[in-house]
Amino acid sequence: MELLKQRILKDGIVKPGGILKVDSFLNHCIDVGLYNEIGKEFRRLFDQNDITKILTIEASGIGIACVTAQYFNVPVVFAKKSISKNLDGDLLVTQVKSFTKGTVYDVIVSKRFLNSSDNVLIIDDFLANGMALQGLIDLCNKSGAQVAGAGIVIEKAFQNGGKIIRDMGIRVESLARIASMDANKVVFED
Amino acid sequence: MELLKQRILKDGIVKPGGILKVDSFLNHCIDVGLYNEIGKEFRRLFDQNDITKILTIEASGIGIACVTAQYFNVPVVFAKKSISKNLDGDLLVTQVKSFTKGTVYDVIVSKRFLNSSDNVLIIDDFLANGMALQGLIDLCNKSGAQVAGAGIVIEKAFQNGGKIIRDMGIRVESLARIASMDANKVVFED
């Protein structure tokens, strides 16, 4: 998606440790016009898939998922990273390892909101090592829902998450795939 | 907002401890069409206010803020509840006490995304004791931004947060104000 790539080149900042900061337009301060274009592009890519639900994970996936859902006319479900008083009843739970924090956390969805009649589009802002995405796929599998695919805004294609998920037979569409990056240059695949 | 009140009466569930579960349409599984109507209503209420930015707090405020921002053509900034590798540079930080968890947590916004030229609409899903909202107001004050007001989806008017915030001189517009609730009945104000 050319508009997104140009924005990353213009406003993205590469920090030591393989960090790409896109917080001025994607995941802290949000350009909602850009989210709209992202949503339209996901609709174009998954137009033939009869999506019934969009699944994402808190926090930065939620806005992208909600804006995208307008183009599919389906509900959004966002997986939670902690049990709250608002979560009760039968829960689907999986464990996700955080490489950056070195911890393992639960990812949780109420059973009421994912089931075997669903055909799910998973949406997230980043795909790097693929741990969060694998967790969301696992929640779909546990619920009996079908995974139509994953729509990712930025894939760090130099990490192995994309390969792992695609090797599982899951369709992954990333709007910007970064082949390499350093403080001077971001290089996209293709 | 009649559509919202009817939805709360139809699908909201009151649990012991003053919990109103609206997770089937507002903050776990999301009816994005309802978010659109909420966004339009916030625009109507704050139409004359020359809003430059919408501020919310992760996680469940983000989707409402993003959909609402489409009706204002302004960016969304969401305050974070923990420091991550993506947060660096000069930060605005305030402390918020969680009554439900009995803890105090930091609420953080990068200084780059709020400043004295901003006229901010704060958006959140719930207003109860008002602690989170006071934190967001404090971040605006620290940045020099003006607070045009707060747009709240559901106010528990039987708790004191709304009074505290309004007594500060802040305009608070809540789309559904709950006067009382128990397992059998939700009663709205007005």
Tab-separated table of C-alpha atoms in Angstrom:
chain	number	residue	atom	x	y	z
A	1	MET	CA	0.000	0.000	0.000
A	2	GLU	CA	1.903	2.951	-1.367
A	3	LEU	CA	0.312	5.625	0.855
A	4	LEU	CA	1.336	3.695	3.959
A	5	LYS	CA	4.885	3.031	2.738
A	6	GLN	CA	5.377	6.703	1.930
A	7	ARG	CA	4.116	7.639	5.394
A	8	ILE	CA	6.514	5.187	7.043
A	9	LEU	CA	9.397	6.653	5.032
A	10	LYS	CA	8.323	10.191	5.959
A	11	ASP	CA	7.385	9.816	9.634
A	12	GLY	CA	8.682	6.443	10.835
A	13	ILE	CA	11.745	6.455	13.075
A	14	VAL	CA	14.043	3.454	13.414
A	15	LYS	CA	15.469	3.048	16.909
A	16	PRO	CA	18.178	0.687	18.126
A	17	GLY	CA	16.987	-2.846	18.872
A	18	GLY	CA	14.849	-3.242	15.760
A	19	ILE	CA	12.200	-0.777	16.914
A	20	LEU	CA	10.203	1.069	14.253
A	21	LYS	CA	8.407	3.996	15.843
A	22	VAL	CA	5.242	4.933	13.973
A	23	ASP	CA	3.647	6.565	16.981
A	24	SER	CA	2.992	9.875	15.230
A	25	PHE	CA	0.376	8.355	12.909
A	26	LEU	CA	-0.381	4.709	13.730
A	27	ASN	CA	-0.273	3.654	17.371
A	28	HIS	CA	-0.160	6.564	19.819
A	29	CYS	CA	-1.259	9.585	17.815
A	30	ILE	CA	-3.589	8.250	15.114
A	31	ASP	CA	-4.263	9.596	11.621
A	32	VAL	CA	-7.801	8.293	11.261
A	33	GLY	CA	-7.860	9.201	7.550
A	34	LEU	CA	-4.987	6.762	7.075
A	35	TYR	CA	-6.911	4.147	9.103
A	36	ASN	CA	-9.775	4.586	6.621
A	37	GLU	CA	-7.487	3.886	3.676
A	38	ILE	CA	-6.102	0.852	5.529
A	39	GLY	CA	-9.636	-0.384	6.156
A	40	LYS	CA	-10.599	-0.002	2.496
A	41	GLU	CA	-7.489	-1.912	1.434
A	42	PHE	CA	-8.255	-4.801	3.826
A	43	ARG	CA	-11.780	-4.893	2.399
A	44	ARG	CA	-10.374	-5.056	-1.137
A	45	LEU	CA	-8.007	-7.878	-0.182
A	46	PHE	CA	-10.621	-9.939	1.694
A	47	ASP	CA	-13.626	-8.910	-0.378
A	48	GLN	CA	-14.515	-12.470	-1.444
A	49	ASN	CA	-14.191	-14.050	1.995
A	50	ASP	CA	-17.609	-13.577	3.632
A	51	ILE	CA	-16.030	-12.309	6.843
A	52	THR	CA	-18.417	-12.489	9.823
A	53	LYS	CA	-16.166	-11.011	12.514
A	54	ILE	CA	-12.949	-9.048	12.937
A	55	LEU	CA	-10.697	-10.175	15.785
A	56	THR	CA	-7.866	-8.103	17.209
A	57	ILE	CA	-5.945	-7.695	20.457
A	58	GLU	CA	-5.746	-4.723	22.782
A	59	ALA	CA	-4.574	-2.054	22.611
A	60	SER	CA	-3.292	-0.656	19.320
A	61	GLY	CA	-5.196	-3.105	17.132
A	62	ILE	CA	-8.579	-1.882	18.347
A	63	GLY	CA	-8.789	1.389	16.438
A	64	ILE	CA	-7.636	-0.162	13.159
A	65	ALA	CA	-10.085	-3.040	13.605
A	66	CYS	CA	-13.038	-0.717	14.341
A	67	VAL	CA	-12.392	1.558	11.364
A	68	THR	CA	-11.829	-1.491	9.115
A	69	ALA	CA	-15.028	-3.159	10.348
A	70	GLN	CA	-17.038	-0.295	8.852
A	71	TYR	CA	-16.065	-1.600	5.397
A	72	PHE	CA	-17.180	-5.160	6.242
A	73	ASN	CA	-20.300	-4.370	8.298
A	74	VAL	CA	-19.296	-6.922	10.914
A	75	PRO	CA	-18.628	-6.708	14.669
A	76	VAL	CA	-15.153	-6.394	16.155
A	77	VAL	CA	-14.024	-8.608	19.017
A	78	PHE	CA	-10.890	-7.580	20.836
A	79	ALA	CA	-8.952	-10.090	22.890
A	80	LYS	CA	-7.963	-8.905	26.358
A	81	LYS	CA	-4.619	-9.259	28.049
A	82	SER	CA	-5.909	-9.474	31.593
A	83	ILE	CA	-8.903	-10.768	33.475
A	84	SER	CA	-11.167	-7.958	34.654
A	85	LYS	CA	-14.404	-7.873	36.589
A	86	ASN	CA	-16.113	-7.439	33.247
A	87	LEU	CA	-14.833	-10.797	32.001
A	88	ASP	CA	-16.736	-13.724	33.379
A	89	GLY	CA	-18.464	-16.866	32.206
A	90	ASP	CA	-16.843	-19.260	29.775
A	91	LEU	CA	-13.578	-17.921	28.438
A	92	LEU	CA	-11.220	-18.913	25.648
A	93	VAL	CA	-7.664	-18.438	26.917
A	94	THR	CA	-4.282	-18.843	25.296
A	95	GLN	CA	-0.755	-17.917	26.344
A	96	VAL	CA	1.439	-15.509	24.416
A	97	LYS	CA	5.134	-14.952	25.003
A	98	SER	CA	6.343	-11.368	24.810
A	99	PHE	CA	9.859	-11.204	23.399
A	100	THR	CA	10.265	-7.533	24.265
A	101	LYS	CA	9.190	-7.978	27.891
A	102	GLY	CA	10.408	-11.557	28.376
A	103	THR	CA	7.111	-12.571	29.953
A	104	VAL	CA	4.163	-14.821	29.169
A	105	TYR	CA	0.670	-13.368	29.327
A	106	ASP	CA	-2.849	-14.673	28.882
A	107	VAL	CA	-4.941	-13.580	25.921
A	108	ILE	CA	-8.634	-13.956	26.548
A	109	VAL	CA	-11.906	-13.862	24.620
A	110	SER	CA	-15.343	-14.667	25.937
A	111	LYS	CA	-16.749	-17.832	24.349
A	112	ARG	CA	-19.945	-15.934	23.592
A	113	PHE	CA	-18.229	-13.861	20.923
A	114	LEU	CA	-16.435	-16.451	18.779
A	115	ASN	CA	-17.975	-19.687	17.572
A	116	SER	CA	-18.013	-22.272	14.799
A	117	SER	CA	-20.266	-20.177	12.561
A	118	ASP	CA	-17.647	-17.416	12.368
A	119	ASN	CA	-15.269	-16.702	9.516
A	120	VAL	CA	-12.718	-14.426	11.117
A	121	LEU	CA	-10.410	-11.744	9.763
A	122	ILE	CA	-7.647	-11.085	12.289
A	123	ILE	CA	-6.317	-7.510	12.276
A	124	ASP	CA	-3.193	-6.151	13.963
A	125	ASP	CA	-0.819	-3.251	13.563
A	126	PHE	CA	2.465	-5.204	13.591
A	127	LEU	CA	3.679	-8.687	12.711
A	128	ALA	CA	7.226	-9.470	13.837
A	129	ASN	CA	7.833	-12.772	15.618
A	130	GLY	CA	4.173	-13.714	15.209
A	131	MET	CA	3.484	-14.653	18.819
A	132	ALA	CA	0.401	-12.453	19.274
A	133	LEU	CA	-1.012	-13.549	15.920
A	134	GLN	CA	-0.487	-17.217	16.785
A	135	GLY	CA	-2.371	-16.592	20.017
A	136	LEU	CA	-5.325	-15.088	18.152
A	137	ILE	CA	-5.334	-18.005	15.689
A	138	ASP	CA	-5.300	-20.404	18.637
A	139	LEU	CA	-8.342	-18.646	20.140
A	140	CYS	CA	-10.165	-19.060	16.815
A	141	ASN	CA	-9.216	-22.749	16.683
A	142	LYS	CA	-10.433	-23.279	20.246
A	143	SER	CA	-13.755	-21.623	19.394
A	144	GLY	CA	-14.229	-23.648	16.210
A	145	ALA	CA	-14.216	-20.467	14.113
A	146	GLN	CA	-12.558	-20.464	10.709
A	147	VAL	CA	-9.664	-18.063	10.115
A	148	ALA	CA	-10.094	-16.383	6.738
A	149	GLY	CA	-6.758	-14.664	7.144
A	150	ALA	CA	-4.790	-11.956	8.865
A	151	GLY	CA	-4.605	-8.321	7.820
A	152	ILE	CA	-1.429	-6.719	9.112
A	153	VAL	CA	-0.478	-3.075	8.721
A	154	ILE	CA	3.318	-3.440	9.033
A	155	GLU	CA	5.214	-6.713	8.784
A	156	LYS	CA	8.843	-6.882	9.811
A	157	ALA	CA	9.629	-9.384	7.073
A	158	PHE	CA	13.178	-9.772	8.398
A	159	GLN	CA	11.711	-11.545	11.449
A	160	ASN	CA	10.208	-15.006	11.145
A	161	GLY	CA	6.604	-14.501	12.273
A	162	GLY	CA	5.191	-14.102	8.774
A	163	LYS	CA	6.845	-17.306	7.578
A	164	ILE	CA	5.643	-19.280	10.605
A	165	ILE	CA	2.027	-18.177	10.128
A	166	ARG	CA	2.026	-18.666	6.343
A	167	ASP	CA	3.546	-22.132	6.822
A	168	MET	CA	0.510	-22.937	8.978
A	169	GLY	CA	-1.588	-22.373	5.846
A	170	ILE	CA	-2.966	-19.054	7.051
A	171	ARG	CA	-3.299	-16.249	4.512
A	172	VAL	CA	-1.412	-13.173	5.706
A	173	GLU	CA	-1.798	-9.837	3.922
A	174	SER	CA	0.605	-7.150	5.113
A	175	LEU	CA	0.176	-3.644	3.746
A	176	ALA	CA	3.856	-2.795	4.199
A	177	ARG	CA	6.537	-5.492	4.398
A	178	ILE	CA	9.875	-4.253	5.656
A	179	ALA	CA	12.852	-6.165	4.291
A	180	SER	CA	15.428	-4.294	6.326
A	181	MET	CA	15.816	-1.108	8.310
A	182	ASP	CA	18.391	0.944	10.100
A	183	ALA	CA	18.614	4.514	11.325
A	184	ASN	CA	19.242	5.770	7.798
A	185	LYS	CA	16.907	3.702	5.687
A	186	VAL	CA	13.764	1.563	5.637
A	187	VAL	CA	13.676	-0.880	2.713
A	188	PHE	CA	10.410	-2.545	1.711
A	189	GLU	CA	10.048	-5.961	0.054
A	190	ASP	CA	8.964	-6.170	-3.601
B	1	MET	CA	-29.221	9.062	23.230
B	2	GLU	CA	-32.261	6.868	22.864
B	3	LEU	CA	-30.669	4.186	20.644
B	4	LEU	CA	-27.952	3.634	23.239
B	5	LYS	CA	-30.353	3.539	26.181
B	6	GLN	CA	-32.545	0.984	24.424
B	7	ARG	CA	-29.481	-1.148	23.702
B	8	ILE	CA	-28.401	-1.004	27.348
B	9	LEU	CA	-31.882	-2.069	28.432
B	10	LYS	CA	-31.887	-4.900	25.886
B	11	ASP	CA	-28.337	-6.244	26.179
B	12	GLY	CA	-26.765	-4.759	29.312
B	13	ILE	CA	-26.369	-7.062	32.305
B	14	VAL	CA	-26.101	-5.766	35.860
B	15	LYS	CA	-23.785	-7.838	38.040
B	16	PRO	CA	-23.210	-7.644	41.781
B	17	GLY	CA	-20.808	-4.911	42.875
B	18	GLY	CA	-22.187	-2.167	40.653
B	19	ILE	CA	-20.885	-3.744	37.433
B	20	LEU	CA	-22.787	-3.030	34.221
B	21	LYS	CA	-21.683	-5.482	31.560
B	22	VAL	CA	-22.071	-4.088	28.061
B	23	ASP	CA	-19.469	-6.382	26.574
B	24	SER	CA	-21.767	-7.750	23.864
B	25	PHE	CA	-21.897	-4.413	22.016
B	26	LEU	CA	-19.580	-1.784	23.563
B	27	ASN	CA	-16.303	-2.990	25.042
B	28	HIS	CA	-15.409	-6.559	24.136
B	29	CYS	CA	-17.599	-7.412	21.163
B	30	ILE	CA	-18.234	-4.115	19.378
B	31	ASP	CA	-21.226	-3.019	17.307
B	32	VAL	CA	-19.404	-0.579	15.034
B	33	GLY	CA	-22.697	0.752	13.650
B	34	LEU	CA	-23.562	1.855	17.180
B	35	TYR	CA	-20.099	3.449	17.484
B	36	ASN	CA	-20.938	5.455	14.348
B	37	GLU	CA	-24.148	6.758	15.922
B	38	ILE	CA	-22.216	7.600	19.095
B	39	GLY	CA	-19.620	9.456	17.038
B	40	LYS	CA	-22.288	11.472	15.206
B	41	GLU	CA	-23.899	12.412	18.519
B	42	PHE	CA	-20.589	13.604	19.994
B	43	ARG	CA	-20.070	15.696	16.851
B	44	ARG	CA	-23.531	17.213	17.266
B	45	LEU	CA	-22.871	18.025	20.925
B	46	PHE	CA	-19.403	19.523	20.340
B	47	ASP	CA	-20.037	20.908	16.866
B	48	GLN	CA	-19.234	24.514	17.817
B	49	ASN	CA	-16.034	23.765	19.702
B	50	ASP	CA	-13.283	23.733	17.049
B	51	ILE	CA	-11.866	20.490	18.401
B	52	THR	CA	-8.271	19.849	17.257
B	53	LYS	CA	-7.680	16.498	18.909
B	54	ILE	CA	-9.526	13.625	20.570
B	55	LEU	CA	-7.857	12.156	23.645
B	56	THR	CA	-8.748	8.800	25.166
B	57	ILE	CA	-7.148	6.078	27.258
B	58	GLU	CA	-6.419	2.479	26.355
B	59	ALA	CA	-8.008	0.097	25.808
B	60	SER	CA	-11.784	0.342	25.358
B	61	GLY	CA	-11.806	4.073	24.633
B	62	ILE	CA	-9.682	3.677	21.502
B	63	GLY	CA	-12.292	2.276	19.136
B	64	ILE	CA	-14.944	4.812	20.157
B	65	ALA	CA	-12.415	7.643	19.802
B	66	CYS	CA	-11.271	6.524	16.343
B	67	VAL	CA	-14.797	6.149	14.964
B	68	THR	CA	-15.811	9.482	16.539
B	69	ALA	CA	-12.734	11.241	15.114
B	70	GLN	CA	-14.026	10.560	11.605
B	71	TYR	CA	-16.815	13.068	12.304
B	72	PHE	CA	-14.358	15.724	13.492
B	73	ASN	CA	-11.507	15.135	11.011
B	74	VAL	CA	-8.949	15.328	13.806
B	75	PRO	CA	-6.301	12.915	15.096
B	76	VAL	CA	-6.820	10.642	18.099
B	77	VAL	CA	-4.243	10.405	20.865
B	78	PHE	CA	-4.591	7.526	23.273
B	79	ALA	CA	-2.928	7.660	26.663
B	80	LYS	CA	-0.998	4.544	27.624
B	81	LYS	CA	-1.042	2.706	30.919
B	82	SER	CA	2.523	1.426	30.807
B	83	ILE	CA	5.893	2.483	29.496
B	84	SER	CA	6.906	0.494	26.426
B	85	LYS	CA	9.972	0.548	24.211
B	86	ASN	CA	7.905	2.610	21.809
B	87	LEU	CA	7.468	5.389	24.366
B	88	ASP	CA	10.500	7.566	24.721
B	89	GLY	CA	11.459	11.214	24.732
B	90	ASP	CA	9.585	13.771	26.776
B	91	LEU	CA	6.492	12.311	28.393
B	92	LEU	CA	3.483	13.721	30.191
B	93	VAL	CA	2.702	11.429	33.112
B	94	THR	CA	-0.048	11.422	35.700
B	95	GLN	CA	-1.164	8.904	38.296
B	96	VAL	CA	-4.599	7.322	38.356
B	97	LYS	CA	-6.029	5.282	41.185
B	98	SER	CA	-8.000	2.205	40.219
B	99	PHE	CA	-10.840	1.577	42.649
B	100	THR	CA	-11.624	-1.839	41.203
B	101	LYS	CA	-8.046	-3.078	41.426
B	102	GLY	CA	-6.935	-1.021	44.430
B	103	THR	CA	-3.774	0.079	42.674
B	104	VAL	CA	-2.241	3.285	41.295
B	105	TYR	CA	-1.035	3.296	37.705
B	106	ASP	CA	0.733	5.788	35.444
B	107	VAL	CA	-1.090	7.287	32.497
B	108	ILE	CA	1.271	8.547	29.834
B	109	VAL	CA	1.186	10.665	26.696
B	110	SER	CA	4.143	11.800	24.623
B	111	LYS	CA	4.612	15.579	24.819
B	112	ARG	CA	4.817	15.651	21.032
B	113	PHE	CA	1.117	14.883	20.701
B	114	LEU	CA	-0.533	17.376	23.067
B	115	ASN	CA	0.346	21.051	23.258
B	116	SER	CA	-0.961	24.523	23.972
B	117	SER	CA	-2.462	24.923	20.497
B	118	ASP	CA	-4.824	21.990	21.106
B	119	ASN	CA	-8.506	22.138	21.990
B	120	VAL	CA	-9.203	18.636	23.220
B	121	LEU	CA	-12.319	16.494	23.334
B	122	ILE	CA	-11.789	13.657	25.800
B	123	ILE	CA	-13.678	10.450	24.959
B	124	ASP	CA	-14.238	7.408	27.154
B	125	ASP	CA	-16.695	4.545	27.431
B	126	PHE	CA	-17.501	4.872	31.155
B	127	LEU	CA	-17.552	7.592	33.806
B	128	ALA	CA	-18.005	6.305	37.354
B	129	ASN	CA	-15.666	7.680	40.042
B	130	GLY	CA	-13.974	9.907	37.464
B	131	MET	CA	-10.390	8.941	38.262
B	132	ALA	CA	-9.365	8.096	34.690
B	133	LEU	CA	-11.042	11.233	33.355
B	134	GLN	CA	-9.287	13.401	35.944
B	135	GLY	CA	-6.011	11.847	34.821
B	136	LEU	CA	-6.687	12.742	31.194
B	137	ILE	CA	-7.656	16.302	32.185
B	138	ASP	CA	-4.418	16.551	34.183
B	139	LEU	CA	-2.405	15.471	31.111
B	140	CYS	CA	-4.121	18.226	29.086
B	141	ASN	CA	-3.355	20.774	31.809
B	142	LYS	CA	0.291	19.697	31.928
B	143	SER	CA	0.558	20.063	28.143
B	144	GLY	CA	-1.092	23.486	28.099
B	145	ALA	CA	-3.929	22.175	25.930
B	146	GLN	CA	-7.456	23.418	26.493
B	147	VAL	CA	-10.144	20.876	27.414
B	148	ALA	CA	-13.274	21.560	25.370
B	149	GLY	CA	-15.105	18.844	27.267
B	150	ALA	CA	-15.589	15.153	27.806
B	151	GLY	CA	-17.801	12.862	25.755
B	152	ILE	CA	-18.804	9.813	27.769
B	153	VAL	CA	-20.846	6.881	26.495
B	154	ILE	CA	-22.224	5.655	29.837
B	155	GLU	CA	-22.157	7.635	33.091
B	156	LYS	CA	-22.932	5.922	36.362
B	157	ALA	CA	-24.632	9.027	37.707
B	158	PHE	CA	-25.064	7.370	41.108
B	159	GLN	CA	-21.304	7.607	41.572
B	160	ASN	CA	-19.618	10.933	42.146
B	161	GLY	CA	-17.208	11.225	39.184
B	162	GLY	CA	-19.522	13.311	37.014
B	163	LYS	CA	-20.144	15.826	39.816
B	164	ILE	CA	-16.418	16.129	40.594
B	165	ILE	CA	-15.515	16.807	36.960
B	166	ARG	CA	-18.402	19.219	36.344
B	167	ASP	CA	-17.505	21.078	39.568
B	168	MET	CA	-14.057	21.626	38.015
B	169	GLY	CA	-15.832	23.621	35.292
B	170	ILE	CA	-15.387	20.901	32.653
B	171	ARG	CA	-18.285	20.245	30.307
B	172	VAL	CA	-19.296	16.577	30.462
B	173	GLU	CA	-21.735	15.123	27.939
B	174	SER	CA	-22.844	11.575	28.719
B	175	LEU	CA	-24.998	9.766	26.177
B	176	ALA	CA	-26.640	7.563	28.817
B	177	ARG	CA	-26.762	8.582	32.484
B	178	ILE	CA	-27.719	5.778	34.821
B	179	ALA	CA	-29.546	6.922	37.953
B	180	SER	CA	-29.751	3.480	39.523
B	181	MET	CA	-29.445	-0.141	38.577
B	182	ASP	CA	-29.932	-3.604	39.962
B	183	ALA	CA	-30.294	-7.069	38.505
B	184	ASN	CA	-33.888	-6.374	37.541
B	185	LYS	CA	-33.774	-2.817	36.274
B	186	VAL	CA	-31.593	-0.048	34.841
B	187	VAL	CA	-33.070	3.429	35.432
B	188	PHE	CA	-31.794	6.414	33.435
B	189	GLU	CA	-31.750	10.019	34.583
B	190	ASP	CA	-34.129	12.534	32.980
